[in-house]
């Protein structure tokens, strides 16, 4: 089973997948792979792969970001079939289930500035979150039956890890559009 964990930067993908891997790995002693039910899943932090393997086409100096080489990332992922793939790009690749982490935009902005992002980048991401950009892309590509929206706003990373675990083991129903952050844009 391949599960994509996507969402606007700052929604807590890295934190929640690490919390899940660390927790489940205690039995299994490998932090980058873990067993849930009958499956052993590898945790892939795709943005780290992009950096480590230099899978980008250019460096955007203005935005201080790298433009992902989506074809190269797709090739790199070939054969990675039992995995939790974490990245704001994860929904652009094949997956059996897609978890979309969400966060109320003002809270997201605070999380991002506290993480050291510029005010401009934080507000750009908050706006994108208010507009449901990634949720829309995930539903377009994978269909409503494969998308699991998880609101992280007032949830601890542990609680978000619980929700991800429920997605993996099939104890959560697909959902999309349950949150409404449009008030942020008013
Ligand atoms: P992403 O991987 O989606 O970009 P991170 O996991 O890096 O997001 O989290 C962004 C920031 O928000 C970090 O500083 C992290 O400590 C904080 N954070 C992550 N998850 C939560 C949460 N559930 N509640 C509060 N803060 C969180």
mmCIF file with all atom_site columns, N, CA and C and ligand atoms in Angstrom, residues 8-15 86 111 115 152 155-157 160, ligand 1:
data_model
loop_
_atom_site.group_PDB
_atom_site.id
_atom_site.type_symbol
_atom_site.label_atom_id
_atom_site.label_alt_id
_atom_site.label_comp_id
_atom_site.label_asym_id
_atom_site.label_entity_id
_atom_site.label_seq_id
_atom_site.pdbx_PDB_ins_code
_atom_site.Cartn_x
_atom_site.Cartn_y
_atom_site.Cartn_z
_atom_site.occupancy
_atom_site.B_iso_or_equiv
_atom_site.pdbx_formal_charge
_atom_site.auth_seq_id
_atom_site.auth_comp_id
_atom_site.auth_asym_id
_atom_site.auth_atom_id
_atom_site.pdbx_PDB_model_num
ATOM   1  N N   . UNK A 1 8   ? -0.270 21.690 2.471  1.00 0.00 ? 8   UNK A N   1
ATOM   2  C CA  . UNK A 1 8   ? 0.512  22.926 2.375  1.00 0.00 ? 8   UNK A CA  1
ATOM   3  C C   . UNK A 1 8   ? 1.693  22.865 3.343  1.00 0.00 ? 8   UNK A C   1
ATOM   4  N N   . UNK A 1 9   ? 2.869  23.411 2.954  1.00 0.00 ? 9   UNK A N   1
ATOM   5  C CA  . UNK A 1 9   ? 3.975  23.461 3.912  1.00 0.00 ? 9   UNK A CA  1
ATOM   6  C C   . UNK A 1 9   ? 3.508  24.055 5.250  1.00 0.00 ? 9   UNK A C   1
ATOM   7  N N   . UNK A 1 10  ? 3.909  23.421 6.346  1.00 0.00 ? 10  UNK A N   1
ATOM   8  C CA  . UNK A 1 10  ? 3.537  23.903 7.677  1.00 0.00 ? 10  UNK A CA  1
ATOM   9  C C   . UNK A 1 10  ? 2.354  23.168 8.284  1.00 0.00 ? 10  UNK A C   1
ATOM   10 N N   . UNK A 1 11  ? 1.683  22.331 7.502  1.00 0.00 ? 11  UNK A N   1
ATOM   11 C CA  . UNK A 1 11  ? 0.534  21.611 8.066  1.00 0.00 ? 11  UNK A CA  1
ATOM   12 C C   . UNK A 1 11  ? 0.986  20.484 9.006  1.00 0.00 ? 11  UNK A C   1
ATOM   13 N N   . UNK A 1 12  ? 2.276  20.156 8.985  1.00 0.00 ? 12  UNK A N   1
ATOM   14 C CA  . UNK A 1 12  ? 2.784  19.194 9.973  1.00 0.00 ? 12  UNK A CA  1
ATOM   15 C C   . UNK A 1 12  ? 3.036  17.795 9.440  1.00 0.00 ? 12  UNK A C   1
ATOM   16 N N   . UNK A 1 13  ? 3.292  17.688 8.134  1.00 0.00 ? 13  UNK A N   1
ATOM   17 C CA  . UNK A 1 13  ? 3.510  16.369 7.526  1.00 0.00 ? 13  UNK A CA  1
ATOM   18 C C   . UNK A 1 13  ? 4.751  15.678 8.092  1.00 0.00 ? 13  UNK A C   1
ATOM   19 N N   . UNK A 1 14  ? 5.859  16.436 8.135  1.00 0.00 ? 14  UNK A N   1
ATOM   20 C CA  . UNK A 1 14  ? 7.113  15.843 8.613  1.00 0.00 ? 14  UNK A CA  1
ATOM   21 C C   . UNK A 1 14  ? 6.968  15.423 10.074 1.00 0.00 ? 14  UNK A C   1
ATOM   22 N N   . UNK A 1 15  ? 6.394  16.316 10.870 1.00 0.00 ? 15  UNK A N   1
ATOM   23 C CA  . UNK A 1 15  ? 6.256  16.051 12.310 1.00 0.00 ? 15  UNK A CA  1
ATOM   24 C C   . UNK A 1 15  ? 5.374  14.826 12.554 1.00 0.00 ? 15  UNK A C   1
ATOM   25 N N   . UNK A 1 86  ? 5.782  11.360 2.112  1.00 0.00 ? 86  UNK A N   1
ATOM   26 C CA  . UNK A 1 86  ? 5.420  12.636 2.732  1.00 0.00 ? 86  UNK A CA  1
ATOM   27 C C   . UNK A 1 86  ? 6.055  13.794 1.976  1.00 0.00 ? 86  UNK A C   1
ATOM   28 N N   . UNK A 1 111 ? 2.888  28.977 12.561 1.00 0.00 ? 111 UNK A N   1
ATOM   29 C CA  . UNK A 1 111 ? 3.794  27.822 12.549 1.00 0.00 ? 111 UNK A CA  1
ATOM   30 C C   . UNK A 1 111 ? 4.974  28.072 11.614 1.00 0.00 ? 111 UNK A C   1
ATOM   31 N N   . UNK A 1 115 ? 8.924  28.571 12.382 1.00 0.00 ? 115 UNK A N   1
ATOM   32 C CA  . UNK A 1 115 ? 9.897  27.639 11.795 1.00 0.00 ? 115 UNK A CA  1
ATOM   33 C C   . UNK A 1 115 ? 11.010 28.391 11.076 1.00 0.00 ? 115 UNK A C   1
ATOM   34 N N   . UNK A 1 152 ? -5.386 19.513 11.272 1.00 0.00 ? 152 UNK A N   1
ATOM   35 C CA  . UNK A 1 152 ? -4.350 19.436 12.324 1.00 0.00 ? 152 UNK A CA  1
ATOM   36 C C   . UNK A 1 152 ? -4.398 20.644 13.256 1.00 0.00 ? 152 UNK A C   1
ATOM   37 N N   . UNK A 1 155 ? -4.809 19.901 16.884 1.00 0.00 ? 155 UNK A N   1
ATOM   38 C CA  . UNK A 1 155 ? -4.425 18.519 17.211 1.00 0.00 ? 155 UNK A CA  1
ATOM   39 C C   . UNK A 1 155 ? -2.929 18.455 17.476 1.00 0.00 ? 155 UNK A C   1
ATOM   40 N N   . UNK A 1 156 ? -2.563 17.638 18.425 1.00 0.00 ? 156 UNK A N   1
ATOM   41 C CA  . UNK A 1 156 ? -1.139 17.411 18.674 1.00 0.00 ? 156 UNK A CA  1
ATOM   42 C C   . UNK A 1 156 ? -0.583 16.535 17.538 1.00 0.00 ? 156 UNK A C   1
ATOM   43 N N   . UNK A 1 157 ? 0.744  16.558 17.342 1.00 0.00 ? 157 UNK A N   1
ATOM   44 C CA  . UNK A 1 157 ? 1.325  15.653 16.351 1.00 0.00 ? 157 UNK A CA  1
ATOM   45 C C   . UNK A 1 157 ? 0.950  14.190 16.618 1.00 0.00 ? 157 UNK A C   1
ATOM   46 N N   . UNK A 1 160 ? -2.437 13.604 15.236 1.00 0.00 ? 160 UNK A N   1
ATOM   47 C CA  . UNK A 1 160 ? -2.388 13.557 13.768 1.00 0.00 ? 160 UNK A CA  1
ATOM   48 C C   . UNK A 1 160 ? -1.820 12.197 13.330 1.00 0.00 ? 160 UNK A C   1
HETATM 49 P P1  . LIG B 2 .   ? 5.456  20.284 6.977  1.00 0.00 ? 1   LIG B P1  1
HETATM 50 O O1  . LIG B 2 .   ? 6.319  19.061 6.939  1.00 0.00 ? 1   LIG B O1  1
HETATM 51 O O2  . LIG B 2 .   ? 4.035  20.006 6.601  1.00 0.00 ? 1   LIG B O2  1
HETATM 52 O O3  . LIG B 2 .   ? 6.016  21.452 6.213  1.00 0.00 ? 1   LIG B O3  1
HETATM 53 P P2  . LIG B 2 .   ? 6.322  20.487 9.737  1.00 0.00 ? 1   LIG B P2  1
HETATM 54 O O4  . LIG B 2 .   ? 6.113  19.107 10.233 1.00 0.00 ? 1   LIG B O4  1
HETATM 55 O O5  . LIG B 2 .   ? 7.716  20.913 9.387  1.00 0.00 ? 1   LIG B O5  1
HETATM 56 O O6  . LIG B 2 .   ? 5.359  20.781 8.494  1.00 0.00 ? 1   LIG B O6  1
HETATM 57 O O7  . LIG B 2 .   ? 5.702  21.471 10.809 1.00 0.00 ? 1   LIG B O7  1
HETATM 58 C C1  . LIG B 2 .   ? 5.747  22.894 10.637 1.00 0.00 ? 1   LIG B C1  1
HETATM 59 C C2  . LIG B 2 .   ? 5.908  23.572 11.985 1.00 0.00 ? 1   LIG B C2  1
HETATM 60 O O8  . LIG B 2 .   ? 4.708  23.398 12.749 1.00 0.00 ? 1   LIG B O8  1
HETATM 61 C C3  . LIG B 2 .   ? 7.036  22.987 12.821 1.00 0.00 ? 1   LIG B C3  1
HETATM 62 O O9  . LIG B 2 .   ? 7.689  24.043 13.483 1.00 0.00 ? 1   LIG B O9  1
HETATM 63 C C4  . LIG B 2 .   ? 6.335  22.050 13.781 1.00 0.00 ? 1   LIG B C4  1
HETATM 64 O O10 . LIG B 2 .   ? 7.008  21.985 15.015 1.00 0.00 ? 1   LIG B O10 1
HETATM 65 C C5  . LIG B 2 .   ? 4.955  22.685 13.947 1.00 0.00 ? 1   LIG B C5  1
HETATM 66 N N1  . LIG B 2 .   ? 3.892  21.658 14.055 1.00 0.00 ? 1   LIG B N1  1
HETATM 67 C C6  . LIG B 2 .   ? 3.786  20.532 13.327 1.00 0.00 ? 1   LIG B C6  1
HETATM 68 N N2  . LIG B 2 .   ? 2.691  19.817 13.673 1.00 0.00 ? 1   LIG B N2  1
HETATM 69 C C7  . LIG B 2 .   ? 2.069  20.537 14.634 1.00 0.00 ? 1   LIG B C7  1
HETATM 70 C C8  . LIG B 2 .   ? 0.866  20.327 15.401 1.00 0.00 ? 1   LIG B C8  1
HETATM 71 N N3  . LIG B 2 .   ? 0.090  19.253 15.221 1.00 0.00 ? 1   LIG B N3  1
HETATM 72 N N4  . LIG B 2 .   ? 0.528  21.282 16.293 1.00 0.00 ? 1   LIG B N4  1
HETATM 73 C C9  . LIG B 2 .   ? 1.312  22.379 16.463 1.00 0.00 ? 1   LIG B C9  1
HETATM 74 N N5  . LIG B 2 .   ? 2.455  22.628 15.793 1.00 0.00 ? 1   LIG B N5  1
HETATM 75 C C10 . LIG B 2 .   ? 2.842  21.717 14.873 1.00 0.00 ? 1   LIG B C10 1
#
